[in-house]
Amino acid sequence: MKIGLALGGGAARGLAHIGVLQVLEREGIPIHVIVGCSIGAVIGGVYAQTRSVEAVKEVAYQMLKSEAVEKMGLDFMGEEGFRLPEDAGLEDIFNYLKLHFSLIKVFNKPYFFDPELVDALFAPISTARIERFPIKFAAVATDLIAAEEVLIQKGPLRDAVRASSAIPGVFPPFEKDDRLLVDGSSTNTVPAQEVRDLGADVVIAVDVSKDIHRIGKLDNALNILYRVDEIASHLLTRQRLHAADVIIRPHVGNVVWADFDRIEELIQKGRDAAESRLPLIQQMLTAPAWSWKRRWQSVRRKLTGWIRST
């Protein structure tokens, strides 16, 4: 029986993936397929190459404690649209103004951070080729020109995660094979079906998306646009999760996407969530009925693919 992981996008919230991997590795649960989106591609890609969660954690720390992150100043980028809190203090007001004046940059170019700074951020990621990894791996990206999802299964890992993590308007789009690629979250936040398509019999999906709540007054056009995008992302994630057998949801939905300073807390939240789903995972891996059911689904999927290709 092949086990696959779908690691979803969510920027800082995705650090919880490390905690999930720690639990699976500790329990000796073998992983045969990983498909990641954005931060899920970063963490999943390093794990697929090294099969070591400690190696993943080391790379994460190298990236997040780098000079590039310090220069980016991600701490002032919030995730609540363009509204200043009613109880705002001096620091809140400063960050609010800093964000608004910084946004003027994007009116003259298609990204916020320069390519050289982004190159430095991703420097700790290996350039080893994906197709040679001991665990089958793919990264999800979005082609801006063709308006379609792209599954990257070959080439250097660094290129794959750069493409999958290119937040639109924030990081430069990544050019690959005549495609202009950006963050995979635009089309597939949690790529559960792709994990199954790559041969997994049991699909474990880790959803680290933002909480969505009923909100109050929407007092400007930018807040409305932000809310529409938030709703679309939420509904897309729900749809994609239908292909998963087990869904792990770390309690990180209230964490701001740029809050990378909480790495140990987020890893712990991933461990807690994985622990809570561990009995179900172990049950699936030992139940004969489940094994036969998934084998039949695998055969049926291959037959369907063969029929469509003829």
PDB file of C-alpha atoms in Angstrom:
ATOM      1  CA  MET A   1       0.000   0.000   0.000  1.00  0.00           C
ATOM      2  CA  LYS A   2       1.399   3.386  -1.012  1.00  0.00           C
ATOM      3  CA  ILE A   3       0.876   6.390   1.234  1.00  0.00           C
ATOM      4  CA  GLY A   4       0.853   9.922  -0.124  1.00  0.00           C
ATOM      5  CA  LEU A   5       0.946  13.385   1.405  1.00  0.00           C
ATOM      6  CA  ALA A   6      -0.712  16.515   0.055  1.00  0.00           C
ATOM      7  CA  LEU A   7       0.901  19.502   1.776  1.00  0.00           C
ATOM      8  CA  GLY A   8      -1.120  22.668   1.360  1.00  0.00           C
ATOM      9  CA  GLY A   9      -0.097  26.280   0.944  1.00  0.00           C
ATOM     10  CA  GLY A  10      -0.380  28.878   3.677  1.00  0.00           C
ATOM     11  CA  ALA A  11       2.997  30.635   4.036  1.00  0.00           C
ATOM     12  CA  ALA A  12       4.016  30.733   7.729  1.00  0.00           C
ATOM     13  CA  ARG A  13       1.107  28.464   8.684  1.00  0.00           C
ATOM     14  CA  GLY A  14       2.746  25.763   6.554  1.00  0.00           C
ATOM     15  CA  LEU A  15       5.540  25.381   9.093  1.00  0.00           C
ATOM     16  CA  ALA A  16       3.045  23.084  10.823  1.00  0.00           C
ATOM     17  CA  HIS A  17       3.851  20.555   8.067  1.00  0.00           C
ATOM     18  CA  ILE A  18       7.156  19.925   9.816  1.00  0.00           C
ATOM     19  CA  GLY A  19       5.322  18.797  12.954  1.00  0.00           C
ATOM     20  CA  VAL A  20       3.115  16.461  10.931  1.00  0.00           C
ATOM     21  CA  LEU A  21       6.179  14.900   9.324  1.00  0.00           C
ATOM     22  CA  GLN A  22       7.804  14.468  12.729  1.00  0.00           C
ATOM     23  CA  VAL A  23       4.880  12.354  13.937  1.00  0.00           C
ATOM     24  CA  LEU A  24       4.704  10.233  10.783  1.00  0.00           C
ATOM     25  CA  GLU A  25       8.453   9.662  10.844  1.00  0.00           C
ATOM     26  CA  ARG A  26       8.413   8.771  14.545  1.00  0.00           C
ATOM     27  CA  GLU A  27       5.658   6.215  13.967  1.00  0.00           C
ATOM     28  CA  GLY A  28       7.530   4.630  11.082  1.00  0.00           C
ATOM     29  CA  ILE A  29       4.765   5.420   8.586  1.00  0.00           C
ATOM     30  CA  PRO A  30       6.393   5.259   5.144  1.00  0.00           C
ATOM     31  CA  ILE A  31       5.677   8.027   2.644  1.00  0.00           C
ATOM     32  CA  HIS A  32       5.788   7.103  -1.037  1.00  0.00           C
ATOM     33  CA  VAL A  33       4.373  10.226  -2.726  1.00  0.00           C
ATOM     34  CA  ILE A  34       4.385  13.922  -1.804  1.00  0.00           C
ATOM     35  CA  VAL A  35       2.748  16.757  -3.712  1.00  0.00           C
ATOM     36  CA  GLY A  36       3.149  20.230  -2.269  1.00  0.00           C
ATOM     37  CA  CYS A  37       1.821  23.700  -2.903  1.00  0.00           C
ATOM     38  CA  SER A  38       3.798  26.826  -2.010  1.00  0.00           C
ATOM     39  CA  ILE A  39       5.265  26.333   1.504  1.00  0.00           C
ATOM     40  CA  GLY A  40       4.044  22.734   1.216  1.00  0.00           C
ATOM     41  CA  ALA A  41       6.259  22.333  -1.842  1.00  0.00           C
ATOM     42  CA  VAL A  42       9.268  23.707   0.041  1.00  0.00           C
ATOM     43  CA  ILE A  43       8.858  21.378   3.019  1.00  0.00           C
ATOM     44  CA  GLY A  44       7.648  18.398   0.989  1.00  0.00           C
ATOM     45  CA  GLY A  45      10.412  18.760  -1.563  1.00  0.00           C
ATOM     46  CA  VAL A  46      13.213  18.779   0.981  1.00  0.00           C
ATOM     47  CA  TYR A  47      11.693  15.781   2.755  1.00  0.00           C
ATOM     48  CA  ALA A  48      11.261  13.863  -0.518  1.00  0.00           C
ATOM     49  CA  GLN A  49      14.946  14.412  -1.237  1.00  0.00           C
ATOM     50  CA  THR A  50      16.368  13.700   2.229  1.00  0.00           C
ATOM     51  CA  ARG A  51      13.740  11.525   3.961  1.00  0.00           C
ATOM     52  CA  SER A  52      14.767  13.412   7.112  1.00  0.00           C
ATOM     53  CA  VAL A  53      12.507  15.808   8.999  1.00  0.00           C
ATOM     54  CA  GLU A  54      15.577  17.218  10.756  1.00  0.00           C
ATOM     55  CA  ALA A  55      17.001  18.177   7.368  1.00  0.00           C
ATOM     56  CA  VAL A  56      13.712  19.912   6.555  1.00  0.00           C
ATOM     57  CA  LYS A  57      13.808  21.843   9.821  1.00  0.00           C
ATOM     58  CA  GLU A  58      17.410  22.873   9.213  1.00  0.00           C
ATOM     59  CA  VAL A  59      16.609  24.236   5.752  1.00  0.00           C
ATOM     60  CA  ALA A  60      13.564  26.073   7.117  1.00  0.00           C
ATOM     61  CA  TYR A  61      15.691  27.773   9.758  1.00  0.00           C
ATOM     62  CA  GLN A  62      18.355  28.679   7.199  1.00  0.00           C
ATOM     63  CA  MET A  63      15.719  30.384   5.069  1.00  0.00           C
ATOM     64  CA  LEU A  64      13.803  32.130   7.837  1.00  0.00           C
ATOM     65  CA  LYS A  65      16.872  33.378   9.708  1.00  0.00           C
ATOM     66  CA  SER A  66      18.595  34.563   6.539  1.00  0.00           C
ATOM     67  CA  GLU A  67      19.579  38.122   5.719  1.00  0.00           C
ATOM     68  CA  ALA A  68      17.105  38.018   2.832  1.00  0.00           C
ATOM     69  CA  VAL A  69      14.129  37.622   5.197  1.00  0.00           C
ATOM     70  CA  GLU A  70      15.423  40.456   7.364  1.00  0.00           C
ATOM     71  CA  LYS A  71      15.696  42.729   4.321  1.00  0.00           C
ATOM     72  CA  MET A  72      12.189  41.793   3.182  1.00  0.00           C
ATOM     73  CA  GLY A  73      10.691  42.941   6.456  1.00  0.00           C
ATOM     74  CA  LEU A  74       7.722  40.600   6.156  1.00  0.00           C
ATOM     75  CA  ASP A  75       6.548  41.506   9.640  1.00  0.00           C
ATOM     76  CA  PHE A  76       4.629  44.531   8.380  1.00  0.00           C
ATOM     77  CA  MET A  77       2.614  42.546   5.845  1.00  0.00           C
ATOM     78  CA  GLY A  78      -0.646  41.609   7.473  1.00  0.00           C
ATOM     79  CA  GLU A  79      -3.451  39.430   6.245  1.00  0.00           C
ATOM     80  CA  GLU A  80      -6.525  41.417   7.194  1.00  0.00           C
ATOM     81  CA  GLY A  81      -6.830  43.583   4.148  1.00  0.00           C
ATOM     82  CA  PHE A  82      -6.341  47.341   4.457  1.00  0.00           C
ATOM     83  CA  ARG A  83      -8.143  48.147   7.675  1.00  0.00           C
ATOM     84  CA  LEU A  84      -6.466  49.877  10.616  1.00  0.00           C
ATOM     85  CA  PRO A  85      -7.621  48.381  13.960  1.00  0.00           C
ATOM     86  CA  GLU A  86      -9.796  50.655  16.098  1.00  0.00           C
ATOM     87  CA  ASP A  87      -7.440  50.206  19.071  1.00  0.00           C
ATOM     88  CA  ALA A  88      -4.338  50.811  16.955  1.00  0.00           C
ATOM     89  CA  GLY A  89      -1.209  51.941  18.725  1.00  0.00           C
ATOM     90  CA  LEU A  90       1.737  53.865  17.344  1.00  0.00           C
ATOM     91  CA  GLU A  91       3.387  50.696  15.975  1.00  0.00           C
ATOM     92  CA  ASP A  92       0.169  49.639  14.229  1.00  0.00           C
ATOM     93  CA  ILE A  93      -0.139  53.046  12.593  1.00  0.00           C
ATOM     94  CA  PHE A  94       3.511  52.943  11.470  1.00  0.00           C
ATOM     95  CA  ASN A  95       3.115  49.483   9.925  1.00  0.00           C
ATOM     96  CA  TYR A  96      -0.146  50.517   8.266  1.00  0.00           C
ATOM     97  CA  LEU A  97       1.500  53.523   6.612  1.00  0.00           C
ATOM     98  CA  LYS A  98       4.608  51.507   5.719  1.00  0.00           C
ATOM     99  CA  LEU A  99       2.472  48.916   3.916  1.00  0.00           C
ATOM    100  CA  HIS A 100       0.480  51.508   1.982  1.00  0.00           C
ATOM    101  CA  PHE A 101       3.485  53.488   0.839  1.00  0.00           C
ATOM    102  CA  SER A 102       5.345  50.292  -0.059  1.00  0.00           C
ATOM    103  CA  LEU A 103       2.467  49.163  -2.255  1.00  0.00           C
ATOM    104  CA  ILE A 104       3.205  52.070  -4.590  1.00  0.00           C
ATOM    105  CA  LYS A 105       6.075  49.916  -5.906  1.00  0.00           C
ATOM    106  CA  VAL A 106       3.740  47.437  -7.567  1.00  0.00           C
ATOM    107  CA  PHE A 107       2.203  50.083  -9.802  1.00  0.00           C
ATOM    108  CA  ASN A 108       5.449  50.269 -11.785  1.00  0.00           C
ATOM    109  CA  LYS A 109       6.525  46.611 -11.828  1.00  0.00           C
ATOM    110  CA  PRO A 110       4.848  43.182 -11.570  1.00  0.00           C
ATOM    111  CA  TYR A 111       6.263  42.218  -8.156  1.00  0.00           C
ATOM    112  CA  PHE A 112       7.103  43.656  -4.757  1.00  0.00           C
ATOM    113  CA  PHE A 113      10.469  42.015  -4.004  1.00  0.00           C
ATOM    114  CA  ASP A 114      13.357  42.094  -6.460  1.00  0.00           C
ATOM    115  CA  PRO A 115      14.562  38.811  -8.029  1.00  0.00           C
ATOM    116  CA  GLU A 116      17.998  39.047  -6.359  1.00  0.00           C
ATOM    117  CA  LEU A 117      16.409  39.102  -2.905  1.00  0.00           C
ATOM    118  CA  VAL A 118      14.149  36.166  -3.736  1.00  0.00           C
ATOM    119  CA  ASP A 119      17.135  34.221  -5.112  1.00  0.00           C
ATOM    120  CA  ALA A 120      18.887  34.722  -1.775  1.00  0.00           C
ATOM    121  CA  LEU A 121      15.816  33.542   0.134  1.00  0.00           C
ATOM    122  CA  PHE A 122      15.666  30.230  -1.740  1.00  0.00           C
ATOM    123  CA  ALA A 123      19.450  29.653  -1.788  1.00  0.00           C
ATOM    124  CA  PRO A 124      19.298  26.927   0.952  1.00  0.00           C
ATOM    125  CA  ILE A 125      17.091  24.775  -1.303  1.00  0.00           C
ATOM    126  CA  SER A 126      18.986  22.088  -3.194  1.00  0.00           C
ATOM    127  CA  THR A 127      19.277  22.085  -6.977  1.00  0.00           C
ATOM    128  CA  ALA A 128      19.089  18.262  -7.074  1.00  0.00           C
ATOM    129  CA  ARG A 129      16.692  16.917  -9.697  1.00  0.00           C
ATOM    130  CA  ILE A 130      13.225  15.908  -8.507  1.00  0.00           C
ATOM    131  CA  GLU A 131      12.989  12.794 -10.671  1.00  0.00           C
ATOM    132  CA  ARG A 132      15.920  11.243  -8.790  1.00  0.00           C
ATOM    133  CA  PHE A 133      14.443  11.600  -5.306  1.00  0.00           C
ATOM    134  CA  PRO A 134      13.783   8.472  -3.201  1.00  0.00           C
ATOM    135  CA  ILE A 135      10.209   9.702  -2.623  1.00  0.00           C
ATOM    136  CA  LYS A 136       8.107  10.623  -5.649  1.00  0.00           C
ATOM    137  CA  PHE A 137       7.557  14.381  -5.538  1.00  0.00           C
ATOM    138  CA  ALA A 138       5.712  17.087  -7.451  1.00  0.00           C
ATOM    139  CA  ALA A 139       5.057  20.778  -6.891  1.00  0.00           C
ATOM    140  CA  VAL A 140       1.920  22.624  -7.959  1.00  0.00           C
ATOM    141  CA  ALA A 141       2.187  25.974  -9.725  1.00  0.00           C
ATOM    142  CA  THR A 142      -0.129  28.166 -11.808  1.00  0.00           C
ATOM    143  CA  ASP A 143       0.585  29.257 -15.390  1.00  0.00           C
ATOM    144  CA  LEU A 144      -0.504  32.891 -15.730  1.00  0.00           C
ATOM    145  CA  ILE A 145      -0.447  32.817 -19.529  1.00  0.00           C
ATOM    146  CA  ALA A 146      -2.327  29.563 -20.152  1.00  0.00           C
ATOM    147  CA  ALA A 147      -4.524  30.009 -17.042  1.00  0.00           C
ATOM    148  CA  GLU A 148      -3.980  26.436 -15.895  1.00  0.00           C
ATOM    149  CA  GLU A 149      -2.512  24.331 -13.132  1.00  0.00           C
ATOM    150  CA  VAL A 150       0.992  22.968 -13.693  1.00  0.00           C
ATOM    151  CA  LEU A 151       2.405  19.912 -11.929  1.00  0.00           C
ATOM    152  CA  ILE A 152       6.212  20.071 -11.825  1.00  0.00           C
ATOM    153  CA  GLN A 153       7.725  16.582 -11.576  1.00  0.00           C
ATOM    154  CA  LYS A 154      11.136  17.097 -13.182  1.00  0.00           C
ATOM    155  CA  GLY A 155      14.064  19.446 -12.922  1.00  0.00           C
ATOM    156  CA  PRO A 156      15.875  21.174 -10.039  1.00  0.00           C
ATOM    157  CA  LEU A 157      14.014  21.271  -6.741  1.00  0.00           C
ATOM    158  CA  ARG A 158      14.856  24.932  -6.237  1.00  0.00           C
ATOM    159  CA  ASP A 159      13.162  25.859  -9.512  1.00  0.00           C
ATOM    160  CA  ALA A 160      10.069  23.855  -8.614  1.00  0.00           C
ATOM    161  CA  VAL A 161       9.601  25.442  -5.209  1.00  0.00           C
ATOM    162  CA  ARG A 162      10.383  28.910  -6.562  1.00  0.00           C
ATOM    163  CA  ALA A 163       7.575  28.518  -9.064  1.00  0.00           C
ATOM    164  CA  SER A 164       5.140  27.002  -6.581  1.00  0.00           C
ATOM    165  CA  SER A 165       5.892  29.718  -3.993  1.00  0.00           C
ATOM    166  CA  ALA A 166       5.854  32.796  -6.245  1.00  0.00           C
ATOM    167  CA  ILE A 167       3.130  34.742  -4.436  1.00  0.00           C
ATOM    168  CA  PRO A 168       1.423  36.860  -7.136  1.00  0.00           C
ATOM    169  CA  GLY A 169       2.436  40.491  -6.914  1.00  0.00           C
ATOM    170  CA  VAL A 170       4.878  39.776  -4.070  1.00  0.00           C
ATOM    171  CA  PHE A 171       7.540  37.495  -5.619  1.00  0.00           C
ATOM    172  CA  PRO A 172       8.540  37.626  -9.297  1.00  0.00           C
ATOM    173  CA  PRO A 173       6.792  35.038 -11.523  1.00  0.00           C
ATOM    174  CA  PHE A 174       9.058  32.133 -12.446  1.00  0.00           C
ATOM    175  CA  GLU A 175       9.722  31.506 -16.134  1.00  0.00           C
ATOM    176  CA  LYS A 176      10.006  27.815 -17.040  1.00  0.00           C
ATOM    177  CA  ASP A 177       9.495  26.053 -20.388  1.00  0.00           C
ATOM    178  CA  ASP A 178       7.747  29.065 -21.981  1.00  0.00           C
ATOM    179  CA  ARG A 179       5.437  29.315 -18.979  1.00  0.00           C
ATOM    180  CA  LEU A 180       5.035  32.183 -16.517  1.00  0.00           C
ATOM    181  CA  LEU A 181       4.470  30.440 -13.202  1.00  0.00           C
ATOM    182  CA  VAL A 182       3.189  31.696  -9.857  1.00  0.00           C
ATOM    183  CA  ASP A 183       2.035  30.256  -6.546  1.00  0.00           C
ATOM    184  CA  GLY A 184       0.057  27.035  -6.910  1.00  0.00           C
ATOM    185  CA  SER A 185      -2.518  28.265  -4.387  1.00  0.00           C
ATOM    186  CA  SER A 186      -4.188  30.173  -7.206  1.00  0.00           C
ATOM    187  CA  THR A 187      -5.470  26.874  -8.645  1.00  0.00           C
ATOM    188  CA  ASN A 188      -4.884  24.106  -6.091  1.00  0.00           C
ATOM    189  CA  THR A 189      -4.207  24.903  -2.452  1.00  0.00           C
ATOM    190  CA  VAL A 190      -4.192  21.289  -1.208  1.00  0.00           C
ATOM    191  CA  PRO A 191      -3.295  18.915  -4.113  1.00  0.00           C
ATOM    192  CA  ALA A 192      -4.902  15.726  -2.785  1.00  0.00           C
ATOM    193  CA  GLN A 193      -6.101  14.385  -6.153  1.00  0.00           C
ATOM    194  CA  GLU A 194      -2.642  14.852  -7.638  1.00  0.00           C
ATOM    195  CA  VAL A 195      -1.206  12.645  -4.893  1.00  0.00           C
ATOM    196  CA  ARG A 196      -3.661   9.903  -5.827  1.00  0.00           C
ATOM    197  CA  ASP A 197      -2.935  10.367  -9.538  1.00  0.00           C
ATOM    198  CA  LEU A 198       0.750   9.766  -8.812  1.00  0.00           C
ATOM    199  CA  GLY A 199      -0.023   6.353  -7.371  1.00  0.00           C
ATOM    200  CA  ALA A 200      -0.935   6.769  -3.698  1.00  0.00           C
ATOM    201  CA  ASP A 201      -3.520   4.334  -2.293  1.00  0.00           C
ATOM    202  CA  VAL A 202      -4.066   6.357   0.892  1.00  0.00           C
ATOM    203  CA  VAL A 203      -3.968  10.165   0.691  1.00  0.00           C
ATOM    204  CA  ILE A 204      -3.228  12.230   3.794  1.00  0.00           C
ATOM    205  CA  ALA A 205      -3.904  15.933   3.236  1.00  0.00           C
ATOM    206  CA  VAL A 206      -2.603  18.666   5.508  1.00  0.00           C
ATOM    207  CA  ASP A 207      -4.721  21.820   5.326  1.00  0.00           C
ATOM    208  CA  VAL A 208      -3.121  24.965   6.772  1.00  0.00           C
ATOM    209  CA  SER A 209      -5.409  27.494   5.128  1.00  0.00           C
ATOM    210  CA  LYS A 210      -6.605  30.657   6.822  1.00  0.00           C
ATOM    211  CA  ASP A 211      -9.758  30.644   8.919  1.00  0.00           C
ATOM    212  CA  ILE A 212     -12.685  32.368   7.254  1.00  0.00           C
ATOM    213  CA  HIS A 213     -15.262  34.071   9.453  1.00  0.00           C
ATOM    214  CA  ARG A 214     -18.341  36.201   9.088  1.00  0.00           C
ATOM    215  CA  ILE A 215     -17.089  39.772   9.032  1.00  0.00           C
ATOM    216  CA  GLY A 216     -18.523  43.209   9.603  1.00  0.00           C
ATOM    217  CA  LYS A 217     -18.349  46.325   7.512  1.00  0.00           C
ATOM    218  CA  LEU A 218     -16.489  46.296   4.197  1.00  0.00           C
ATOM    219  CA  ASP A 219     -15.640  49.963   3.855  1.00  0.00           C
ATOM    220  CA  ASN A 220     -13.491  50.153   0.711  1.00  0.00           C
ATOM    221  CA  ALA A 221     -12.944  48.483  -2.651  1.00  0.00           C
ATOM    222  CA  LEU A 222      -9.643  46.839  -1.682  1.00  0.00           C
ATOM    223  CA  ASN A 223     -11.228  45.157   1.325  1.00  0.00           C
ATOM    224  CA  ILE A 224     -14.016  43.854  -0.905  1.00  0.00           C
ATOM    225  CA  LEU A 225     -11.526  42.472  -3.427  1.00  0.00           C
ATOM    226  CA  TYR A 226      -9.567  40.833  -0.615  1.00  0.00           C
ATOM    227  CA  ARG A 227     -12.736  39.249   0.795  1.00  0.00           C
ATOM    228  CA  VAL A 228     -13.757  37.867  -2.614  1.00  0.00           C
ATOM    229  CA  ASP A 229     -10.337  36.248  -3.035  1.00  0.00           C
ATOM    230  CA  GLU A 230     -10.574  34.841   0.501  1.00  0.00           C
ATOM    231  CA  ILE A 231     -13.959  33.239  -0.240  1.00  0.00           C
ATOM    232  CA  ALA A 232     -12.770  31.762  -3.539  1.00  0.00           C
ATOM    233  CA  SER A 233      -9.714  30.246  -1.877  1.00  0.00           C
ATOM    234  CA  HIS A 234     -11.815  28.759   0.928  1.00  0.00           C
ATOM    235  CA  LEU A 235     -14.283  27.114  -1.451  1.00  0.00           C
ATOM    236  CA  LEU A 236     -11.491  25.817  -3.711  1.00  0.00           C
ATOM    237  CA  THR A 237      -9.749  24.205  -0.753  1.00  0.00           C
ATOM    238  CA  ARG A 238     -12.947  22.476   0.371  1.00  0.00           C
ATOM    239  CA  GLN A 239     -13.423  21.069  -3.121  1.00  0.00           C
ATOM    240  CA  ARG A 240      -9.837  19.807  -3.406  1.00  0.00           C
ATOM    241  CA  LEU A 241     -10.008  18.037  -0.053  1.00  0.00           C
ATOM    242  CA  HIS A 242     -12.697  15.646  -1.311  1.00  0.00           C
ATOM    243  CA  ALA A 243      -9.933  13.458  -2.762  1.00  0.00           C
ATOM    244  CA  ALA A 244      -8.263  12.931   0.627  1.00  0.00           C
ATOM    245  CA  ASP A 245      -8.752   9.907   2.895  1.00  0.00           C
ATOM    246  CA  VAL A 246      -7.425  11.655   5.993  1.00  0.00           C
ATOM    247  CA  ILE A 247      -7.421  15.419   6.561  1.00  0.00           C
ATOM    248  CA  ILE A 248      -5.085  16.908   9.145  1.00  0.00           C
ATOM    249  CA  ARG A 249      -5.947  20.475  10.133  1.00  0.00           C
ATOM    250  CA  PRO A 250      -3.423  22.080  12.495  1.00  0.00           C
ATOM    251  CA  HIS A 251      -4.952  24.943  14.506  1.00  0.00           C
ATOM    252  CA  VAL A 252      -3.102  27.661  12.622  1.00  0.00           C
ATOM    253  CA  GLY A 253      -5.954  29.355  10.773  1.00  0.00           C
ATOM    254  CA  ASN A 254      -5.615  32.536  12.831  1.00  0.00           C
ATOM    255  CA  VAL A 255      -1.882  32.912  12.139  1.00  0.00           C
ATOM    256  CA  VAL A 256      -0.875  35.754   9.812  1.00  0.00           C
ATOM    257  CA  TRP A 257       0.764  34.464   6.634  1.00  0.00           C
ATOM    258  CA  ALA A 258       3.992  36.390   7.278  1.00  0.00           C
ATOM    259  CA  ASP A 259       4.353  35.453  10.966  1.00  0.00           C
ATOM    260  CA  PHE A 260       7.434  33.266  10.511  1.00  0.00           C
ATOM    261  CA  ASP A 261       8.831  34.061  13.970  1.00  0.00           C
ATOM    262  CA  ARG A 262       6.466  31.506  15.520  1.00  0.00           C
ATOM    263  CA  ILE A 263       8.201  28.521  13.941  1.00  0.00           C
ATOM    264  CA  GLU A 264       8.433  26.283  17.030  1.00  0.00           C
ATOM    265  CA  GLU A 265       4.839  27.030  18.044  1.00  0.00           C
ATOM    266  CA  LEU A 266       3.608  26.208  14.535  1.00  0.00           C
ATOM    267  CA  ILE A 267       5.599  22.971  14.403  1.00  0.00           C
ATOM    268  CA  GLN A 268       4.025  21.956  17.718  1.00  0.00           C
ATOM    269  CA  LYS A 269       0.552  22.656  16.323  1.00  0.00           C
ATOM    270  CA  GLY A 270       1.370  20.338  13.440  1.00  0.00           C
ATOM    271  CA  ARG A 271       2.446  17.610  15.844  1.00  0.00           C
ATOM    272  CA  ASP A 272      -0.729  18.002  17.909  1.00  0.00           C
ATOM    273  CA  ALA A 273      -2.961  17.774  14.838  1.00  0.00           C
ATOM    274  CA  ALA A 274      -1.140  14.715  13.476  1.00  0.00           C
ATOM    275  CA  GLU A 275      -1.344  12.978  16.868  1.00  0.00           C
ATOM    276  CA  SER A 276      -5.119  13.445  16.893  1.00  0.00           C
ATOM    277  CA  ARG A 277      -5.469  11.758  13.480  1.00  0.00           C
ATOM    278  CA  LEU A 278      -2.922   9.015  14.107  1.00  0.00           C
ATOM    279  CA  PRO A 279      -5.460   6.333  15.177  1.00  0.00           C
ATOM    280  CA  LEU A 280      -7.396   6.789  11.918  1.00  0.00           C
ATOM    281  CA  ILE A 281      -4.219   6.638   9.825  1.00  0.00           C
ATOM    282  CA  GLN A 282      -3.054   3.460  11.551  1.00  0.00           C
ATOM    283  CA  GLN A 283      -6.502   1.913  11.174  1.00  0.00           C
ATOM    284  CA  MET A 284      -6.469   2.534   7.442  1.00  0.00           C
ATOM    285  CA  LEU A 285      -3.031   1.031   7.042  1.00  0.00           C
ATOM    286  CA  THR A 286      -3.966  -2.187   8.843  1.00  0.00           C
ATOM    287  CA  ALA A 287      -7.572  -2.753   7.729  1.00  0.00           C
ATOM    288  CA  PRO A 288      -7.759  -5.431   4.962  1.00  0.00           C
ATOM    289  CA  ALA A 289     -11.039  -4.051   3.646  1.00  0.00           C
ATOM    290  CA  TRP A 290      -9.522  -0.619   3.183  1.00  0.00           C
ATOM    291  CA  SER A 291      -6.493  -2.096   1.457  1.00  0.00           C
ATOM    292  CA  TRP A 292      -8.594  -3.974  -1.077  1.00  0.00           C
ATOM    293  CA  LYS A 293     -10.842  -0.975  -1.637  1.00  0.00           C
ATOM    294  CA  ARG A 294      -7.878   1.244  -2.447  1.00  0.00           C
ATOM    295  CA  ARG A 295      -6.279  -1.381  -4.675  1.00  0.00           C
ATOM    296  CA  TRP A 296      -9.487  -1.655  -6.683  1.00  0.00           C
ATOM    297  CA  GLN A 297      -9.664   2.146  -6.989  1.00  0.00           C
ATOM    298  CA  SER A 298      -6.059   2.179  -8.187  1.00  0.00           C
ATOM    299  CA  VAL A 299      -6.792  -0.446 -10.853  1.00  0.00           C
ATOM    300  CA  ARG A 300      -9.926   1.398 -11.931  1.00  0.00           C
ATOM    301  CA  ARG A 301      -8.004   4.669 -12.183  1.00  0.00           C
ATOM    302  CA  LYS A 302      -5.334   3.072 -14.369  1.00  0.00           C
ATOM    303  CA  LEU A 303      -7.955   1.480 -16.605  1.00  0.00           C
ATOM    304  CA  THR A 304      -9.747   4.808 -16.990  1.00  0.00           C
ATOM    305  CA  GLY A 305      -6.499   6.501 -17.937  1.00  0.00           C
ATOM    306  CA  TRP A 306      -5.702   3.787 -20.461  1.00  0.00           C
ATOM    307  CA  ILE A 307      -9.174   4.043 -22.060  1.00  0.00           C
ATOM    308  CA  ARG A 308      -8.906   7.834 -22.364  1.00  0.00           C
ATOM    309  CA  SER A 309      -5.492   7.569 -24.011  1.00  0.00           C
ATOM    310  CA  THR A 310      -6.642   5.109 -26.684  1.00  0.00           C
TER     311      THR A 310
END
